[in-house]
Short mmCIF file of C-alpha atoms and ligand atoms in Angstrom, two decimals:
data_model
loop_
_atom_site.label_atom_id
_atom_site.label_comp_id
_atom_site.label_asym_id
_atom_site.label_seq_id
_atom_site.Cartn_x
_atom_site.Cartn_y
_atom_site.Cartn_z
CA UNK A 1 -25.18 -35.62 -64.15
CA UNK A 2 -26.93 -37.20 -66.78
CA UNK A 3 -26.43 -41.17 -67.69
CA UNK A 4 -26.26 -42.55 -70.80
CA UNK A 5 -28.65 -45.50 -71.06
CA UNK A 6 -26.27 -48.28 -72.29
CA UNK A 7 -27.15 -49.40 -75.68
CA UNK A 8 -28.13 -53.00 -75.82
CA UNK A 9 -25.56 -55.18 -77.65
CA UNK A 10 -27.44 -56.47 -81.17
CA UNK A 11 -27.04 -60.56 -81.61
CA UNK A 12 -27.88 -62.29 -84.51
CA UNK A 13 -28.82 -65.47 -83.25
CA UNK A 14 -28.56 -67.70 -86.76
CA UNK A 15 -29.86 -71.12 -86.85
CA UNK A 16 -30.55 -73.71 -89.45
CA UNK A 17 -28.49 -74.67 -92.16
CA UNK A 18 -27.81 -77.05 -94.63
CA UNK A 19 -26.09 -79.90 -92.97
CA UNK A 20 -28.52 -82.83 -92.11
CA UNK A 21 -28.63 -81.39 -88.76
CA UNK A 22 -31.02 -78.65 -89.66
CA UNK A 23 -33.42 -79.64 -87.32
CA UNK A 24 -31.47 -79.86 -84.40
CA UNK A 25 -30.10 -76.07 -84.94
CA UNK A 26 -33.62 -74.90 -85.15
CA UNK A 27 -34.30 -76.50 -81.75
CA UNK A 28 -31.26 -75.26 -79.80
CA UNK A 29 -32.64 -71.92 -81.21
CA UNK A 30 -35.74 -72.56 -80.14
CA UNK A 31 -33.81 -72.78 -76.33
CA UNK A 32 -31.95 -69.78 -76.97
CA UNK A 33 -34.27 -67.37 -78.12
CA UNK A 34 -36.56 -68.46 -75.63
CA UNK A 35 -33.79 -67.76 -72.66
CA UNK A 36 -31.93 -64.30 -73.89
CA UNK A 37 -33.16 -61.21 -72.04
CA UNK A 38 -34.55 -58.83 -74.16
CA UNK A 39 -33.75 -56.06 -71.97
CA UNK A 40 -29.66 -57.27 -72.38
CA UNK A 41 -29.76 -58.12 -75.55
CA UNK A 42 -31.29 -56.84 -78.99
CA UNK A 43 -32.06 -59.71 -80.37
CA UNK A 44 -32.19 -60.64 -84.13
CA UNK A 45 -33.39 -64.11 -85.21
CA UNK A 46 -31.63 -65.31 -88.65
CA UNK A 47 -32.42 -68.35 -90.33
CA UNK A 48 -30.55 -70.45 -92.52
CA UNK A 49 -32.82 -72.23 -94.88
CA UNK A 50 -31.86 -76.30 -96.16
CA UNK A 51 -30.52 -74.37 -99.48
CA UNK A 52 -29.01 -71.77 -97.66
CA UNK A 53 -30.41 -68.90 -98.15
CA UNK A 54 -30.52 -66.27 -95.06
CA UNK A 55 -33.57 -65.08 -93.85
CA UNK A 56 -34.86 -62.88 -90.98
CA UNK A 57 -37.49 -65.03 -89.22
CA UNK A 58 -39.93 -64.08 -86.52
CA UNK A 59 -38.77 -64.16 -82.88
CA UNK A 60 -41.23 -66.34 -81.82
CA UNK A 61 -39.47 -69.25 -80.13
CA UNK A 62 -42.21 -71.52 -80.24
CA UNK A 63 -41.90 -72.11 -84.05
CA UNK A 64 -38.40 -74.23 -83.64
CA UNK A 65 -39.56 -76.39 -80.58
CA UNK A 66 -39.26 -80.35 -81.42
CA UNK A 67 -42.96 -81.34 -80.49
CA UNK A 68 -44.34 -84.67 -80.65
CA UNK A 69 -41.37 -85.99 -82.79
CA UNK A 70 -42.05 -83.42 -85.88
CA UNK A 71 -38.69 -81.77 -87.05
CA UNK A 72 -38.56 -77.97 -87.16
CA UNK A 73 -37.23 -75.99 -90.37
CA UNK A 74 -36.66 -72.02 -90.98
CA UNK A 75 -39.28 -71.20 -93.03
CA UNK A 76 -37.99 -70.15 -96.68
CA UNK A 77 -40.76 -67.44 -96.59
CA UNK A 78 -39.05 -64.98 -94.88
CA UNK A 79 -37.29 -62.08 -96.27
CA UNK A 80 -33.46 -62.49 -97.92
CA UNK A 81 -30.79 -60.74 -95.56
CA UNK A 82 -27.31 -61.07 -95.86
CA UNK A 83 -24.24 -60.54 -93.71
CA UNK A 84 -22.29 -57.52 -94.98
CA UNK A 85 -18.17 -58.77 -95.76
CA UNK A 86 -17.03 -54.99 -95.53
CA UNK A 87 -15.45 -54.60 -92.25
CA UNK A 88 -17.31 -50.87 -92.24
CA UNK A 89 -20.40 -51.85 -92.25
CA UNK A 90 -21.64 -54.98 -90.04
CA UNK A 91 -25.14 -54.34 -90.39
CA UNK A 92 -27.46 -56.75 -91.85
CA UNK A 93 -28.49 -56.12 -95.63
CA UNK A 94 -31.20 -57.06 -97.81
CA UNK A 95 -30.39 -58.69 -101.10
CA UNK A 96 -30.15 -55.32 -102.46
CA UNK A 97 -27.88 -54.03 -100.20
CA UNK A 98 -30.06 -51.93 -97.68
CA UNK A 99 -28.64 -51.82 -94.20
CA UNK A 100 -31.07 -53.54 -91.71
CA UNK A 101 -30.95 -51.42 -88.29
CA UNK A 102 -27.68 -50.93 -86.41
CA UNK A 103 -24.57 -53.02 -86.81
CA UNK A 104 -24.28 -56.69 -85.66
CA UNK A 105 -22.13 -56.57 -82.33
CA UNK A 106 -22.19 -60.40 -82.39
CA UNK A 107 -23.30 -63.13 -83.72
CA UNK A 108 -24.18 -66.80 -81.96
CA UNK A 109 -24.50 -69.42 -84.49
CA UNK A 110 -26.05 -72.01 -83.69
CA UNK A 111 -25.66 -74.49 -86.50
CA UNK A 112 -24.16 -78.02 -86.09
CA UNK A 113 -22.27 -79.80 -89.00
CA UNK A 114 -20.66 -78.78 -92.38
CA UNK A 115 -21.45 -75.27 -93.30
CA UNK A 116 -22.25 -73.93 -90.06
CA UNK A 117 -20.16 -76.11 -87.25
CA UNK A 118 -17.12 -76.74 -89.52
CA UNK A 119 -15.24 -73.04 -89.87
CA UNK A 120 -17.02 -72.02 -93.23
CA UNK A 121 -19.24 -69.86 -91.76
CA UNK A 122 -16.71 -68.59 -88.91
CA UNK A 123 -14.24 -67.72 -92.13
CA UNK A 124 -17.43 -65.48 -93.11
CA UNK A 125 -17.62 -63.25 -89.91
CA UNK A 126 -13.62 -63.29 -89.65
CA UNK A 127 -13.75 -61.36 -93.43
CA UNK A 128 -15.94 -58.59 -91.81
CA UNK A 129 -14.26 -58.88 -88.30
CA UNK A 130 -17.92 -59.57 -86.76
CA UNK A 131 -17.51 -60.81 -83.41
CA UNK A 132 -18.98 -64.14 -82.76
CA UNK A 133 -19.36 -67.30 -80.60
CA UNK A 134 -17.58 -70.17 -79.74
CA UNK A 135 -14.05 -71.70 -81.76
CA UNK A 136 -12.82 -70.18 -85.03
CA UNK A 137 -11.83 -71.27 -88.77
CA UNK A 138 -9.60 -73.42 -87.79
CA UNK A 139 -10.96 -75.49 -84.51
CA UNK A 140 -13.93 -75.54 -85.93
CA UNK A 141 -12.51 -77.15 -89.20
CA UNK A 142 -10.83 -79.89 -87.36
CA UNK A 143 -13.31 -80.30 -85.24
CA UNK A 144 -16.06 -81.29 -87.40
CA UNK A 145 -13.38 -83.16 -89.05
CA UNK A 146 -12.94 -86.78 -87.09
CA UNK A 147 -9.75 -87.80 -89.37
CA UNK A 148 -8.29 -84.47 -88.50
CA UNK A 149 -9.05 -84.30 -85.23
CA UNK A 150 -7.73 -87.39 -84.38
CA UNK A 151 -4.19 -86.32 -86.21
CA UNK A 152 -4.04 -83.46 -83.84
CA UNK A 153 -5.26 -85.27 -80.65
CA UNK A 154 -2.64 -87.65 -81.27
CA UNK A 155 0.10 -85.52 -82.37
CA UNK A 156 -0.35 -83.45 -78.70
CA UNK A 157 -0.68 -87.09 -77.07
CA UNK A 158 -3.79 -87.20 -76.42
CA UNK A 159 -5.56 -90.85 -75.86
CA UNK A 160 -7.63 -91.46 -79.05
CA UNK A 161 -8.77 -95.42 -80.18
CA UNK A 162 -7.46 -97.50 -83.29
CA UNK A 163 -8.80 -96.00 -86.15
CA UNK A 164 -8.49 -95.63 -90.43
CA UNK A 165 -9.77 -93.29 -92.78
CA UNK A 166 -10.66 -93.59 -96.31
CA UNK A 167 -12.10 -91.52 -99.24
CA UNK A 168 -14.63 -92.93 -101.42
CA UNK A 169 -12.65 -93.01 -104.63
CA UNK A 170 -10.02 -95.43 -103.01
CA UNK A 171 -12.95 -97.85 -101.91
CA UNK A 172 -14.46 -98.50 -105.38
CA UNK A 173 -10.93 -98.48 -106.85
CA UNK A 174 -9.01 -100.41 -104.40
CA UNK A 175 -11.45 -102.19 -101.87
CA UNK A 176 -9.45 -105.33 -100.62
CA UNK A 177 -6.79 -102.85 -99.17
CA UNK A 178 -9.31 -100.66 -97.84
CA UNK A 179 -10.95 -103.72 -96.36
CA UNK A 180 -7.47 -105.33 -95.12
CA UNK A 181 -6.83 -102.16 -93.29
CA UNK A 182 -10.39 -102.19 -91.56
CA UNK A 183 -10.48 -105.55 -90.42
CA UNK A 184 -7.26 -105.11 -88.59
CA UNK A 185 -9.06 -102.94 -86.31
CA UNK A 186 -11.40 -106.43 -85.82
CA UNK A 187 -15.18 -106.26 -85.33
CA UNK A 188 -16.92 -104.57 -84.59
CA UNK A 189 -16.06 -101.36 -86.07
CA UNK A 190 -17.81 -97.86 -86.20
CA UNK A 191 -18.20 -96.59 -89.75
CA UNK A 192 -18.62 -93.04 -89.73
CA UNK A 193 -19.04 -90.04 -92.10
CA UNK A 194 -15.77 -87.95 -91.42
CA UNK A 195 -17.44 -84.59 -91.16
CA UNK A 196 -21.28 -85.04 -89.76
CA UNK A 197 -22.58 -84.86 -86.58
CA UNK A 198 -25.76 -86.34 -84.24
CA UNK A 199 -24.78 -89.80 -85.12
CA UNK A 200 -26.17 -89.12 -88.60
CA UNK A 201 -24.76 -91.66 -91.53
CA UNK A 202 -22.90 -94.01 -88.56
CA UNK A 203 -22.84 -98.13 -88.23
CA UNK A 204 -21.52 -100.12 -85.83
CA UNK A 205 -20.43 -103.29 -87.95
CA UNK A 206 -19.89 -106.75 -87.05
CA UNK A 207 -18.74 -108.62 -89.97
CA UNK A 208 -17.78 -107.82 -93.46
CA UNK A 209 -21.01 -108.02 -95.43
CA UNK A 210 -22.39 -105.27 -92.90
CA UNK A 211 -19.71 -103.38 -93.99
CA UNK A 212 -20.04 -102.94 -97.67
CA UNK A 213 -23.72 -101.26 -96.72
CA UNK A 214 -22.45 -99.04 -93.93
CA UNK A 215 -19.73 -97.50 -95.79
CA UNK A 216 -22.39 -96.83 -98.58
CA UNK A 217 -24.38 -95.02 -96.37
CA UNK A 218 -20.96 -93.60 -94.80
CA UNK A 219 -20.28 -91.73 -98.32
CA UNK A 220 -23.98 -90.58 -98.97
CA UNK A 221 -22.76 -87.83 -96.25
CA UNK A 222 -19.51 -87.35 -96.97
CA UNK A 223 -16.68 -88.89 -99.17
CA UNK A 224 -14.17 -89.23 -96.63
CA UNK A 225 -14.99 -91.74 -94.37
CA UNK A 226 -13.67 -92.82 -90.50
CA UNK A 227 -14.11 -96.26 -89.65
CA UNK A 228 -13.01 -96.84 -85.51
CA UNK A 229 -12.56 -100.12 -83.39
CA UNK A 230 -15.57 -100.03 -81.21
CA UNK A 231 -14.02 -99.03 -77.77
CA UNK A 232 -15.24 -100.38 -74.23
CA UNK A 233 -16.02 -98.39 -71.34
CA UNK A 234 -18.60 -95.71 -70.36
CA UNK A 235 -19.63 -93.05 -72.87
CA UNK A 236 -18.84 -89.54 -70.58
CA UNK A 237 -19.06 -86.28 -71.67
CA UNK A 238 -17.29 -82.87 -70.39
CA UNK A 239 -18.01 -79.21 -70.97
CA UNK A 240 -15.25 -76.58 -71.51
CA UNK A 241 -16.50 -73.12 -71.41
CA UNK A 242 -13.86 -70.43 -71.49
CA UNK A 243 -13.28 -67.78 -68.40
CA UNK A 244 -13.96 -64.43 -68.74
CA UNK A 245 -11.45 -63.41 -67.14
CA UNK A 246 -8.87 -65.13 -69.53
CA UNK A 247 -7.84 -67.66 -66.56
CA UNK A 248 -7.44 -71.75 -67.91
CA UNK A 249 -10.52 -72.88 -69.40
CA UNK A 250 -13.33 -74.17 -66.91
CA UNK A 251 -14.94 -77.17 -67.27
CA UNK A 252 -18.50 -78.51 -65.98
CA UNK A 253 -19.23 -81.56 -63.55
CA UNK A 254 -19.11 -84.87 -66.49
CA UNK A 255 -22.25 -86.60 -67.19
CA UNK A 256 -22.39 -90.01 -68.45
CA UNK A 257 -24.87 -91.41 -71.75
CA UNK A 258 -26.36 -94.80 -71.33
CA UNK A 259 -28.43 -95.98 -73.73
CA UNK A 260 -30.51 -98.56 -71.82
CA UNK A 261 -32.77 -100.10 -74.93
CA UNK A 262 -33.51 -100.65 -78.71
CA UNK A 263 -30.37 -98.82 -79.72
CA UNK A 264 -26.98 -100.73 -80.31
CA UNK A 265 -25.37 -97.31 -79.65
CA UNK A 266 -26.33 -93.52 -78.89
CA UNK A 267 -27.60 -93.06 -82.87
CA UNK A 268 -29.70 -90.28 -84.08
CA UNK A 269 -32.92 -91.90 -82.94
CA UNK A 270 -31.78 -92.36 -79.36
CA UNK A 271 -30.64 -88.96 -79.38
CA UNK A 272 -33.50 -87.11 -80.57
CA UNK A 273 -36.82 -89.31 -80.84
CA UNK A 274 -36.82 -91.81 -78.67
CA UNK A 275 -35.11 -89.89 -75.31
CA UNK A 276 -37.03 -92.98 -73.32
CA UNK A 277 -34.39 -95.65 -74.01
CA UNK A 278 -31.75 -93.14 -73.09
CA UNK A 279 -30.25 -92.15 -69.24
CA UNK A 280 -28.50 -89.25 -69.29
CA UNK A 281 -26.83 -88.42 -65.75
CA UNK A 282 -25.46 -85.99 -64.30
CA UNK A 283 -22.73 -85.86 -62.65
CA UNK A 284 -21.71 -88.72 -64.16
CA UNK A 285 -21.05 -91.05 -61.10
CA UNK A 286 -17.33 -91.90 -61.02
CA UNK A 287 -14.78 -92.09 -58.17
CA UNK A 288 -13.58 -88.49 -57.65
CA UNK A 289 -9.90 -88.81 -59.27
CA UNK A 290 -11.24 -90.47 -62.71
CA UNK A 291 -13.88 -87.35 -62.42
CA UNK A 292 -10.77 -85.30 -62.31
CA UNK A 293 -9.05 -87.19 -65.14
CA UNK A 294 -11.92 -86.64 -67.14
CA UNK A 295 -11.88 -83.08 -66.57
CA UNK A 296 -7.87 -82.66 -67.08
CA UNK A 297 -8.44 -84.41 -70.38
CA UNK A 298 -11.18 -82.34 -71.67
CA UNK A 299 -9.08 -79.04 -70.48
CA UNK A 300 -6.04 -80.89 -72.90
CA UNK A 301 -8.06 -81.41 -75.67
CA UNK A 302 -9.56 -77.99 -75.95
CA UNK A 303 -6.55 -76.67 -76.14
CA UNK A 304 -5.14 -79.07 -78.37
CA UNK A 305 -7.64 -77.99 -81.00
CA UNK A 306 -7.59 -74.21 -80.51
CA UNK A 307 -10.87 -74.20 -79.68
CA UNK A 308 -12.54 -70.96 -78.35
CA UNK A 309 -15.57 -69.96 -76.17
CA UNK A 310 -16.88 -73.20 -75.93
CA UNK A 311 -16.96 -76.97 -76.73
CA UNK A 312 -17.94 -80.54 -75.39
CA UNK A 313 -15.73 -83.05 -75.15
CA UNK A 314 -16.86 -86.54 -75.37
CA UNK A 315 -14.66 -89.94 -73.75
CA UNK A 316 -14.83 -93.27 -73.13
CA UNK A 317 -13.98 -93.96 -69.64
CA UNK A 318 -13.19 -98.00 -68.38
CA UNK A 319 -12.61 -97.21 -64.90
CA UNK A 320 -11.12 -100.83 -63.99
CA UNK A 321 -8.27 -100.12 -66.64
CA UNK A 322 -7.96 -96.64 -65.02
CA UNK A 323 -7.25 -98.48 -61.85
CA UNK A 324 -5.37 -101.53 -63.32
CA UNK A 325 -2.78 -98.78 -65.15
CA UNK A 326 -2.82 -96.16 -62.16
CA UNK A 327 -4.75 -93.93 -64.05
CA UNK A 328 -2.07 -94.05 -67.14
CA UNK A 329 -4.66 -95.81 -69.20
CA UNK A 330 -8.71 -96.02 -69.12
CA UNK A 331 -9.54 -92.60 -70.68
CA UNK A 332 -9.83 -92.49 -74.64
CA UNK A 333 -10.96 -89.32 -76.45
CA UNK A 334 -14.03 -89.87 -79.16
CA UNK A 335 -14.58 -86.39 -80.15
CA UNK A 336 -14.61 -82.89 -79.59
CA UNK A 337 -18.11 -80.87 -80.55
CA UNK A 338 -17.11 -76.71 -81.17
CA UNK A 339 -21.05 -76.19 -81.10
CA UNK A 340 -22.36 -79.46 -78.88
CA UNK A 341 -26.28 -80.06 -78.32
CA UNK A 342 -27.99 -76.88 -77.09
CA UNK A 343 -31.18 -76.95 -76.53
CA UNK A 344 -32.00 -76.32 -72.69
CA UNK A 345 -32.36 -80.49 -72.33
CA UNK A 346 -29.16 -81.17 -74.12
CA UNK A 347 -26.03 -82.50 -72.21
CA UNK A 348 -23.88 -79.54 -72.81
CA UNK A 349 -26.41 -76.46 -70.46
CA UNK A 350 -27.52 -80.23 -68.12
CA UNK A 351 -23.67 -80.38 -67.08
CA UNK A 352 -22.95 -76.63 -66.84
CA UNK A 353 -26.92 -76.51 -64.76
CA UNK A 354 -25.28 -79.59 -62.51
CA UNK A 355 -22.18 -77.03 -62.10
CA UNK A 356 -23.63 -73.92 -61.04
CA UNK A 357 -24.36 -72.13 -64.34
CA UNK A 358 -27.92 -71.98 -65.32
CA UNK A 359 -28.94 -71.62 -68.91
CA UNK A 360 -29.81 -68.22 -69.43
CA UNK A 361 -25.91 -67.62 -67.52
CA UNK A 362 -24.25 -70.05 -70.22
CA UNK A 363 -25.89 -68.05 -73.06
CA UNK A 364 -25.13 -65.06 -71.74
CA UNK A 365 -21.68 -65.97 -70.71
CA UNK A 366 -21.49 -67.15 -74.10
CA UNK A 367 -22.20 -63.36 -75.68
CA UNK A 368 -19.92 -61.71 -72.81
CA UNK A 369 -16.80 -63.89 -74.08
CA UNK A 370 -17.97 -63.42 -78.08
CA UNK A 371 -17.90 -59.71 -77.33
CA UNK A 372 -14.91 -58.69 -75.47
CA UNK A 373 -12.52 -60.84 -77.51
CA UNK A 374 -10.78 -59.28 -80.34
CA UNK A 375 -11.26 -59.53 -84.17
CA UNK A 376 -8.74 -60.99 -86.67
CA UNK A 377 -5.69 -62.93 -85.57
CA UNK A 378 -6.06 -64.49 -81.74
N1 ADP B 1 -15.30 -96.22 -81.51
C1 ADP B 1 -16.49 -96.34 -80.89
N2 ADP B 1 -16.71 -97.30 -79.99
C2 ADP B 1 -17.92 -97.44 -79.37
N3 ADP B 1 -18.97 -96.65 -79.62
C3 ADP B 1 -18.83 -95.66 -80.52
C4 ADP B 1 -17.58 -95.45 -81.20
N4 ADP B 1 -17.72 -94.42 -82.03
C5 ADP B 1 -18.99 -93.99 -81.89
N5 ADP B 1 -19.67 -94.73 -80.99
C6 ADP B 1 -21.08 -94.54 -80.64
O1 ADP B 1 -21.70 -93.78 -81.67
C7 ADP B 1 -22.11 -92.50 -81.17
C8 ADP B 1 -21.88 -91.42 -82.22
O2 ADP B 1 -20.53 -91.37 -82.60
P1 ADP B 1 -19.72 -90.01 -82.63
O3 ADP B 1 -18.35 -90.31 -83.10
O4 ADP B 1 -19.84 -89.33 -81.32
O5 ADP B 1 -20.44 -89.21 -83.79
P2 ADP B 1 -21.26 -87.83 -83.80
O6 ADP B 1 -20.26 -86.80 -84.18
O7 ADP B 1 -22.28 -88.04 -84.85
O8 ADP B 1 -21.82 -87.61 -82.43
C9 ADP B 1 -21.32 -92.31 -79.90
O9 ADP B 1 -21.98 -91.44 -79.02
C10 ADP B 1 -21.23 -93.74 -79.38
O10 ADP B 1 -22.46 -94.15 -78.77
MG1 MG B 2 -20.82 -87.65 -80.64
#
């Protein structure tokens, strides 16, 4: 008897992008490329260039790593590929339409924010039924989308804070509404880009001159803007990862964000630059049943949003109201992510690591789920 050696499943691992959160994607890649077995996988790093134009990059992991603060980018040297849209052929092509080695079996994008995080790029591999990680068109859509999100949240009843939402045209043309309907939320407020992502384009706000500035820099990311009532309580954080073997989802130990310093909240410095002023633990320590809570909620809210392979849902926990209301209150939801933090430091691999599932498992649990669930309608 003769055995077949089993082909190694090709993954094109694409990073970058053109959301503000570029940098970020190329570091998660940096974690990813470093941890995928090359004797598992055949591995094909694609980059995503800040204009958006696809290009095979070395696999050298090293290149993407955040060192002494300086922000990674794909190189816009390398050469053009392109993802085929013909369901007949998934092989990578070059501009002029030469196939580039064997068909993609899956793809793992690792790209945070609009174009990459937000179902735009998901809608691409759904036209050539490529099989690929994590939540589809429409999770990821209202995912990335904080108005949205909060609809749906809601509308399954689902514990989300006192928000509004605005677009920019209705500011300049009708601002003492806009600002009527803000300041019943009372200071401080969070003033947020609706679709963005790392804390990027947020202020908290304290009074209403702040506020003219922070919606200013709200709209430089995005039109539509999401301004919150600052809730109380501990920022907490959950990871959903689905099961392989199609059971409910599972979902990781929680870990808690503190930011201890300099920061008035957990902004894009705190996040990325200055990792000193910020405690992240894990677990999170909470009294078992709020743990549990947590955990329940996260389940809810993944489901809520039709979200698939994986996500990280983010809370604010007040654990004397949780007591106060026998548990009926003291949970709020801020936000699910469809593609959270993943280098091997961020929250998302610490909790699953704090759970049992190492990094190189997550990724590769991560590939297992991409490939063995089917293409078009789910
Ligand atoms: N309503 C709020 N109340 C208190 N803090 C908030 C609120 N909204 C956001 N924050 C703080 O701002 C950070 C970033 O906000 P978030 O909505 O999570 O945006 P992003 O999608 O950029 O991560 C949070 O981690 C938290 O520290
Ligand atoms: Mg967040």
């Amino acid at each position: 008897m003769s055995s077949q050696p089993t082909p190694r499943p090709r993954v094109a691992v694409v990073f970058g992008g053109r959301s503000s959160e570029h940098a970020i994607s190329c570091v998660t890649a940096a974690g990813v490329l470093a941890a995928l077995d090359r004797s598992v996988w055949d591995v094909v790093p694609v980059g995503i260039t800040t204009s958006g134009r696809w290009v095979l990059v070395d696999d050298d992991p090293a290149q993407f790593e955040l060192a002494d603060g300086k922000l990674p980018q794909v190189p816009a040297a390398g050469p053009s590929v392109a993802l085929s849209q013909d369901v007949e052929s998934r092989a990578l092509q070059t501009v002029s339409g030469e196939a580039l080695g064997g068909p993609v079996d899956v793809v793992l994008p690792l790209l945070h924010g609009p174009f990459g995080e937000d179902g735009t790029l998901q809608g691409l591999f759904e036209l050539s039924d490529t099989r690929y990680v994590g939540s589809g068109v429409l999770a990821s859509a209202a995912g990335m989308d904080k108005q949205v999100m909060k609809l749906l949240l809601a509308g399954h009843g689902l514990p989300v804070g006192p928000w509004t939402s605005f677009r920019a045209k209705r500011w300049d043309a009708d601002r003492d509404a806009v600002v009527a309907e803000v300041e019943a939320l009372g200071y401080p407020v969070f003033v947020k880009p609706a679709r963005a992502g790392s804390s990027i384009g947020i202020t908290r706000v304290t009074d209403r001159a702040g506020l003219e500035a922070a919606v200013a820099e709200a709209v430089a990311h995005d039109p539509k803007v999401v301004v919150e009532a600052a809730l109380s309580g501990r920022e907490v954080e959950c990871g959903v990862l689905e099961d392989l073997a199609g059971g409910e989802p599972r979902t990781s130990l929680p870990g808690e964000v503190e930011v201890v310093g300099g920061h008035d909240f957990y902004d894009f410095e705190a996040k990325y630059l200055d990792a000193g002023n910020v405690r992240l633990s894990c677990p999170a320590d909470l009294p078992d049943d709020v743990t549990a809570a947590v955990r329940r909620t996260a389940v809810r809210v993944f489901e809520a949003m039709e979200a698939e392979g994986l996500a990280r849902v983010d809370l604010f926990v007040d654990v004397e109201r949780f007591r106060a209301t026998d548990g009926a209150e003291g949970i709020v939801v801020n936000e699910i992510n469809t593609m959270p933090g993943f280098t091997p430091f961020s929250m998302y691999p610490r909790m699953w690591a704090a759970t049992g599932v190492d990094y190189p498992q997550l990724v590769d649990h991560l590939l297992t789920l991409a490939l063995q669930r089917p293409t078009g309608l789910r």
